[in-house]
Short mmCIF file of C-alpha atoms in Angstrom, two decimals:
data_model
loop_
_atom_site.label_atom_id
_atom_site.label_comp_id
_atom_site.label_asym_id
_atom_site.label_seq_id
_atom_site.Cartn_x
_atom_site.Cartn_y
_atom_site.Cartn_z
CA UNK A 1 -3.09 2.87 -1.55
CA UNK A 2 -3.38 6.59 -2.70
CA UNK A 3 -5.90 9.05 -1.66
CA UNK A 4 -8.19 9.92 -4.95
CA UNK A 5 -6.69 13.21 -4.47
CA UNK A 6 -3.29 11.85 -5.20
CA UNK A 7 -4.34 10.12 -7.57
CA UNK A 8 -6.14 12.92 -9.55
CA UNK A 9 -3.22 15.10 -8.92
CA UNK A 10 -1.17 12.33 -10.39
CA UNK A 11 -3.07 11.85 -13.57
CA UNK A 12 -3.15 15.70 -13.74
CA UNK A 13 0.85 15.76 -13.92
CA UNK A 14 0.70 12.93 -16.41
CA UNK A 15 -1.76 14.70 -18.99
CA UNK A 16 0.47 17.99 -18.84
CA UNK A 17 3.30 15.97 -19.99
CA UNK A 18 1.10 14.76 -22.80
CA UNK A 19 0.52 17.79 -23.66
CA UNK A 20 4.08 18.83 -23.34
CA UNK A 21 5.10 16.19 -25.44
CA UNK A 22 2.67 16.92 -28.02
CA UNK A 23 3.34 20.41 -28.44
CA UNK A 24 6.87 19.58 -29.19
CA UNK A 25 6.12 17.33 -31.65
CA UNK A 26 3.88 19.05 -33.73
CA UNK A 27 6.39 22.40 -33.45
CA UNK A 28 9.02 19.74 -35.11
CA UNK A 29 6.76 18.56 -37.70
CA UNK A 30 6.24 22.29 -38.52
CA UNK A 31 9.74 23.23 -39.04
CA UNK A 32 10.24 20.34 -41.32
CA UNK A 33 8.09 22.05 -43.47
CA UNK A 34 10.09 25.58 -42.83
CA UNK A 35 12.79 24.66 -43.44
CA UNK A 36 12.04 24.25 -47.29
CA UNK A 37 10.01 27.35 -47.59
CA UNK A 38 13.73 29.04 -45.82
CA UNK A 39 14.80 29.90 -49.69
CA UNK A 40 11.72 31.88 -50.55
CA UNK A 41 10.92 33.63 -47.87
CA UNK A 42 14.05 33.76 -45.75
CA UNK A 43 14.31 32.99 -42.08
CA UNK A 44 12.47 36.41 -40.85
CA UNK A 45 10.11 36.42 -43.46
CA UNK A 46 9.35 32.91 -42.36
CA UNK A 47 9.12 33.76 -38.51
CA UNK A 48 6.33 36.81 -39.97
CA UNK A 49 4.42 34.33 -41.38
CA UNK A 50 4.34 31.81 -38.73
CA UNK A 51 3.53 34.03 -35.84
CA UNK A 52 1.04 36.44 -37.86
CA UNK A 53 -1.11 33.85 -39.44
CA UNK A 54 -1.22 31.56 -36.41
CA UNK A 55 -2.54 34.40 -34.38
CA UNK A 56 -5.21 35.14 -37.32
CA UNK A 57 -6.22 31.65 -36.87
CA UNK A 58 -6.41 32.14 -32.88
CA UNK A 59 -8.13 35.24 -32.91
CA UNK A 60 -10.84 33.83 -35.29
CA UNK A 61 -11.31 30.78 -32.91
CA UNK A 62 -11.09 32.24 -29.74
CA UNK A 63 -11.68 36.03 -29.36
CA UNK A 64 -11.18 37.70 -25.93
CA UNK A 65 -13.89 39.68 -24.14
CA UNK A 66 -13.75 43.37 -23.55
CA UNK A 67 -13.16 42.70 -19.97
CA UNK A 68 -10.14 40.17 -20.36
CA UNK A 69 -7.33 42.68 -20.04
CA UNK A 70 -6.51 44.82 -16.83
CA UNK A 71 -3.37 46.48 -16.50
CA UNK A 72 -1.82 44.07 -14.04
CA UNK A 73 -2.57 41.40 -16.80
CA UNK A 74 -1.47 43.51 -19.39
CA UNK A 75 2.35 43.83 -17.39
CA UNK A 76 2.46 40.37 -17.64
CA UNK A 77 1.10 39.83 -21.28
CA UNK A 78 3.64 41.90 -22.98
CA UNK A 79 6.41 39.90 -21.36
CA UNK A 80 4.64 37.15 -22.41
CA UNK A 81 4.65 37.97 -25.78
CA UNK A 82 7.78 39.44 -26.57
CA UNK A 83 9.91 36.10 -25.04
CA UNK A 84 7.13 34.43 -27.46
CA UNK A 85 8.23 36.83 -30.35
CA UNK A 86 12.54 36.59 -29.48
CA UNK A 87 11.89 33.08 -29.31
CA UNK A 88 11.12 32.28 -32.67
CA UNK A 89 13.26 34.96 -34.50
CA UNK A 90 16.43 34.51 -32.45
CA UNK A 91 15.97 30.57 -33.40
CA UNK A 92 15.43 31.04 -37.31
CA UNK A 93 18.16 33.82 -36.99
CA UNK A 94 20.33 31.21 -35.70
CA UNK A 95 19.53 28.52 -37.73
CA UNK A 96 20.80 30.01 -40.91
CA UNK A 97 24.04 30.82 -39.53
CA UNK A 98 24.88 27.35 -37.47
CA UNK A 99 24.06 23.66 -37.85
CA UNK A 100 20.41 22.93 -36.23
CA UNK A 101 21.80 20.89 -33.33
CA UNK A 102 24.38 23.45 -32.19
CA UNK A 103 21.03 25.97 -31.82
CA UNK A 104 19.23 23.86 -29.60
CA UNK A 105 21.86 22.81 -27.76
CA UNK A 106 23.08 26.69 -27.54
CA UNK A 107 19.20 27.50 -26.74
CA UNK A 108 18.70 24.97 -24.10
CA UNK A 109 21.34 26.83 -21.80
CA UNK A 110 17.68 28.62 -20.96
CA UNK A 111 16.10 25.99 -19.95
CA UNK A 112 18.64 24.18 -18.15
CA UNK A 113 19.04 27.39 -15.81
CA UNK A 114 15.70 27.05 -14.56
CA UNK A 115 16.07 23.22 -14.33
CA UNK A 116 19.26 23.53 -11.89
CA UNK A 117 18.43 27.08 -10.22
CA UNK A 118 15.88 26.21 -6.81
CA UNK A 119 17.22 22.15 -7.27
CA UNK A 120 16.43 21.12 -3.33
CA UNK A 121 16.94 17.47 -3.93
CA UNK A 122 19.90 15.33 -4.85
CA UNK A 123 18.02 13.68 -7.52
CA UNK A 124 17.13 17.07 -9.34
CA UNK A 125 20.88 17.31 -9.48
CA UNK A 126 21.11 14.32 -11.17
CA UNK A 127 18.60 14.64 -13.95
CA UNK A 128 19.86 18.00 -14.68
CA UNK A 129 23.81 16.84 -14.93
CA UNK A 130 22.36 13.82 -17.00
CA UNK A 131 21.22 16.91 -19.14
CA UNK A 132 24.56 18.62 -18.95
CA UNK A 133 26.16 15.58 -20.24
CA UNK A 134 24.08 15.33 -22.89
CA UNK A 135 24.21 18.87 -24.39
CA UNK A 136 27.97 17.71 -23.70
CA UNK A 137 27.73 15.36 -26.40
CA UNK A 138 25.41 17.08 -29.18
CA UNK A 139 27.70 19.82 -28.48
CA UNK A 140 31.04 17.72 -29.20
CA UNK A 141 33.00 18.71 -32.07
CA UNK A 142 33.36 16.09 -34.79
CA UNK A 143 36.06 15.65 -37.31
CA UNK A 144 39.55 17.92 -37.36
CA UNK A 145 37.75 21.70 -38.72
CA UNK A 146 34.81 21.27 -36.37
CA UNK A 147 36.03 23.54 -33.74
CA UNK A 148 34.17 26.59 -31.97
CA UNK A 149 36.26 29.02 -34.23
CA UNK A 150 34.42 27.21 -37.26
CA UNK A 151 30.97 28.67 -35.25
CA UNK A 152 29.21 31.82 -36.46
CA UNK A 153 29.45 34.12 -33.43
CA UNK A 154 26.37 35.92 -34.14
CA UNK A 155 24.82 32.99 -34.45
CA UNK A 156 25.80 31.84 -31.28
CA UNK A 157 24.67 35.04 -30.25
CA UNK A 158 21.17 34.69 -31.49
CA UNK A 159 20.87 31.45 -30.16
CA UNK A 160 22.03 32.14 -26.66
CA UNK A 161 19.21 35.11 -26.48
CA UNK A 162 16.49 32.71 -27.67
CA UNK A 163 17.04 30.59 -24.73
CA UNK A 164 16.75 33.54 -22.54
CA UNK A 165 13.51 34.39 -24.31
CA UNK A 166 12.51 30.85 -23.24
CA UNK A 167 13.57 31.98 -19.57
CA UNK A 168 10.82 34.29 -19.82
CA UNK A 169 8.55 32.63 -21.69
CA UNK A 170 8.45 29.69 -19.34
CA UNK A 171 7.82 32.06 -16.62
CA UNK A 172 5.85 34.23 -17.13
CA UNK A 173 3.61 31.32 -19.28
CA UNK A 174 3.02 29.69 -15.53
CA UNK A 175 1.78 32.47 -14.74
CA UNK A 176 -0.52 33.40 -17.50
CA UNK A 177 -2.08 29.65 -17.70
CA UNK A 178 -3.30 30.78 -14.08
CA UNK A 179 -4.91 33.46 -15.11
CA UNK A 180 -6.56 32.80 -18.30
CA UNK A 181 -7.81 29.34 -19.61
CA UNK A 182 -5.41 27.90 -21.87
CA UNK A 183 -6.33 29.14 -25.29
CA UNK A 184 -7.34 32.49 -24.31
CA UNK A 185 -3.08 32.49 -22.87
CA UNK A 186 -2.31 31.76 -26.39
CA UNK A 187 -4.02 34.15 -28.64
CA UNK A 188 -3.14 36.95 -26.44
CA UNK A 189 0.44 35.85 -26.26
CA UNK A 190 0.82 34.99 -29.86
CA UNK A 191 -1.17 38.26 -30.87
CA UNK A 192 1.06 40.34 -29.23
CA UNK A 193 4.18 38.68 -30.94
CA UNK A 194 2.82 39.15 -34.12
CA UNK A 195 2.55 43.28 -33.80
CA UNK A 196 6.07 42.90 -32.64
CA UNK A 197 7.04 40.61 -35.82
CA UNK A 198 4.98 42.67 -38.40
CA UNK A 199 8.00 44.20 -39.93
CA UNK A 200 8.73 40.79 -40.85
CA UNK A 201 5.90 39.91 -42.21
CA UNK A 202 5.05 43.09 -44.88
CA UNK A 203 7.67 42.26 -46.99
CA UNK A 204 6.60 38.51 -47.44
CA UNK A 205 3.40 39.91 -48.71
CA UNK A 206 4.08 40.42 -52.68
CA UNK A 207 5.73 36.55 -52.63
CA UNK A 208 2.97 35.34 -50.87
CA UNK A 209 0.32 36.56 -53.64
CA UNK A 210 3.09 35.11 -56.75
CA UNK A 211 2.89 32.04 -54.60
CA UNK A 212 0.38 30.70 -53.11
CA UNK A 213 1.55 27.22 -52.77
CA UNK A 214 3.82 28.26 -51.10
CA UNK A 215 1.49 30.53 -48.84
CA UNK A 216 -0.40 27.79 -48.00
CA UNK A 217 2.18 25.45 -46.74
CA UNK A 218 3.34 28.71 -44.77
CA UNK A 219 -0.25 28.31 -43.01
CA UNK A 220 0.02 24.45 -42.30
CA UNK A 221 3.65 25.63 -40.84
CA UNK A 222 1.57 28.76 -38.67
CA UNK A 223 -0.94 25.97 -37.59
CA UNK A 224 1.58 23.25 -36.93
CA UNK A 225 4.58 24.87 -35.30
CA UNK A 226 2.83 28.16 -33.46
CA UNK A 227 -1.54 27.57 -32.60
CA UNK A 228 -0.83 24.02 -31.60
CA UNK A 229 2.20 23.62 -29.62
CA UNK A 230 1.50 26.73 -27.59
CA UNK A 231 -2.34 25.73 -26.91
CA UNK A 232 -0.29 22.32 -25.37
CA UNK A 233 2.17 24.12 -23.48
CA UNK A 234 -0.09 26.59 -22.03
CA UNK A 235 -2.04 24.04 -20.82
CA UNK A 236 0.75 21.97 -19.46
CA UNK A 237 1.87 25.26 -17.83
CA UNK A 238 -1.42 25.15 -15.79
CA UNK A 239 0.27 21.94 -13.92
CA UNK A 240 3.74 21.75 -14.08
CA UNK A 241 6.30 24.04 -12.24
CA UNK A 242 8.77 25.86 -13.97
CA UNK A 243 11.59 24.09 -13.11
CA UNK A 244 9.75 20.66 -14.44
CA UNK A 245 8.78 22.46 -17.79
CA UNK A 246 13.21 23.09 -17.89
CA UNK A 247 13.68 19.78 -18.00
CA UNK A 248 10.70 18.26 -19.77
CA UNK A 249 11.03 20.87 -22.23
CA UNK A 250 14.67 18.88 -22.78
CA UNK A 251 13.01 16.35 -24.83
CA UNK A 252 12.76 18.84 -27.73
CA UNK A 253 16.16 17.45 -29.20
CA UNK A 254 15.31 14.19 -29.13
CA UNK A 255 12.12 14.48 -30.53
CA UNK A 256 13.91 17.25 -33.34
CA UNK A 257 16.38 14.14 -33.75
CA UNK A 258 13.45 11.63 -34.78
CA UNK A 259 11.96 14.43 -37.19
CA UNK A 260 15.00 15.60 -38.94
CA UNK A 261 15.61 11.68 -39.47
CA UNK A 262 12.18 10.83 -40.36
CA UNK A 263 11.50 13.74 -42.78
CA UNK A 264 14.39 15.27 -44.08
CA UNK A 265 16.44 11.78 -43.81
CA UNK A 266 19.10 13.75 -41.62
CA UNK A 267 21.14 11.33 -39.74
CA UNK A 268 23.41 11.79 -36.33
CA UNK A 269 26.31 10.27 -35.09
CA UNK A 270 26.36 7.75 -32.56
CA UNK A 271 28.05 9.75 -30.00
CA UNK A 272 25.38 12.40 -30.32
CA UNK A 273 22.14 10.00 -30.15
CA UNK A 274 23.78 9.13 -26.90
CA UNK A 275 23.33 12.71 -26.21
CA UNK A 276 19.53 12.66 -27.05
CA UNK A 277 19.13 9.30 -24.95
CA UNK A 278 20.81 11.72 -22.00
CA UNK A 279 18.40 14.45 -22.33
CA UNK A 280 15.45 11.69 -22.39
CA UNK A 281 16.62 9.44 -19.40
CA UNK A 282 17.04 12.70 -17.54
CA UNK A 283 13.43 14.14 -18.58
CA UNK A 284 11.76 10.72 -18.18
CA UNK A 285 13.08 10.77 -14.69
CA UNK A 286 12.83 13.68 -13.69
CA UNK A 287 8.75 12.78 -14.34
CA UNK A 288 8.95 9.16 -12.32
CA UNK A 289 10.22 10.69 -9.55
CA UNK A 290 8.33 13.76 -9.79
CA UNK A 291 5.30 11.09 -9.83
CA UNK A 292 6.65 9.44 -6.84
CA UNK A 293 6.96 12.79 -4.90
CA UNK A 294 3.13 13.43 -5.33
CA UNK A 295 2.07 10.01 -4.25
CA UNK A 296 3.47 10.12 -0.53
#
């Protein structure tokens, strides 16, 4: 029988993974609905519009007290903020120039890093090469012209320095859920990437006022794929280690899979759903045992 302290640490562990989970679904949802607003506004202009009106939204929910920032916070929210800010325009960046699996594959290499660097156990080892072997397989080259030559190097590029921005922002997000309650984290974080991404976003203004359709779905995309999913993560960040939020974070594919095949009717082949089913056996275990750790 567990002590009610394991067991409250347990169900602790289990509600950041919700949250986990839920953050990376809504952030797929959201670039469903990008992606179609990618010919008007253009990747950057998009990444503007995300970041800047989701911290507008923030800072109208949630405004921080005079007394919130010191300097030693302040050394560790402009970190913060700038992985949050090469994050998002690396990706889009990327996007344009190479398919959207090839990103996140190329992106996870961030991720992964932190999932194998510190691994003490055997079984670590495991769920990480089970995570390997899947990036192995979305990764594959299909047909005879699929080769890395055919890849855009800058692309590749940009992609490889998003998933160092996630380096940091997994980091030094552990570290700010400690120090400020969740959505406090965010706004700060998110506000700070916006100053950073205004360049991007004062040219979208003129296209914005000829279309406001279009501005609006922009919002649903700021609210959707920016204020939600890093609320979730920052308060899954309060729980789980860094190394945990690697590999959890490894889901993202699979869960970008279902979405892409849901929304925009974008289908994979078999041998690289059997790359998402890697990535998901190796994040749902990683969880069991990391349940079974905690118990004992």
């Amino acid at each position: 029988m567990s002590s009610p302290a394991s067991s409250t640490e347990s169900h602790s562990q289990l509600k950041a993974v919700g949250c986990l989970i839920g953050g990376i679904s809504s952030f797929q949802i959201g670039a469903t609905l990008a992606k179609g607003l990618f010919p008007l506004f253009g990747p950057t202009g998009m990444v503007g519009l995300r970041v800047c009106l989701a911290a507008v939204i923030l800072l109208c929910i949630w405004r921080p007290t005079r007394g919130t920032l010191t300097v030693e916070r302040l050394k560790l929210l402009l970190p913060y903020g700038a992985a949050v800010a090469i994050m998002n325009f690396c990706f889009y960046v990327a996007l344009v120039r190479l398919p959207l699996g090839v990103v996140v594959a190329l992106e996870f290499t961030g991720p992964l890093t932190l999932a194998l660097v510190g691994s003490r156990r055997w079984l670590d080892l495991c769920w990480a090469g089970l995570v390997v072997a899947g990036l192995f397989l979305l990764l594959r080259p299909e047909g005879p012209t699929a080769g890395l030559a055919s890849l855009n190097l800058f692309g590749v590029a940009a992609a490889l320095l998003s998933g160092c921005g996630w380096v940091v922002y997994i980091l030094t997000g552990t570290r700010m859920g400690k120090m400020f309650p969740a959505p406090v984290a965010t706004t700060l974080g998110m506000s700070t990437a916006a100053i950073l991404l205004l360049p991007c976003l004062i040219p979208t203004i003129p296209t914005v006022l000829t279309h406001p359709w279009q501005g609006g779905a922009a919002l649903s995309v700021a609210v959707l794929s920016s204020a939600v999913p890093y609320i979730l993560d920052m308060m899954a960040m309060r729980t789980l280690s860094p190394r945990d939020l690697g590999i959890l974070l490894s889901m993202e594919p699979m869960l970008g899979a279902l979405s892409g095949f849901v929304f925009l009717h974008e289908a994979l082949s078999a041998m690289r759903w059997m790359g998402v089913l890697c990535i998901a056996a190796a994040s749902a275990g990683n969880v069991l045992t990391g349940r079974q750790k905690s118990l004992h």
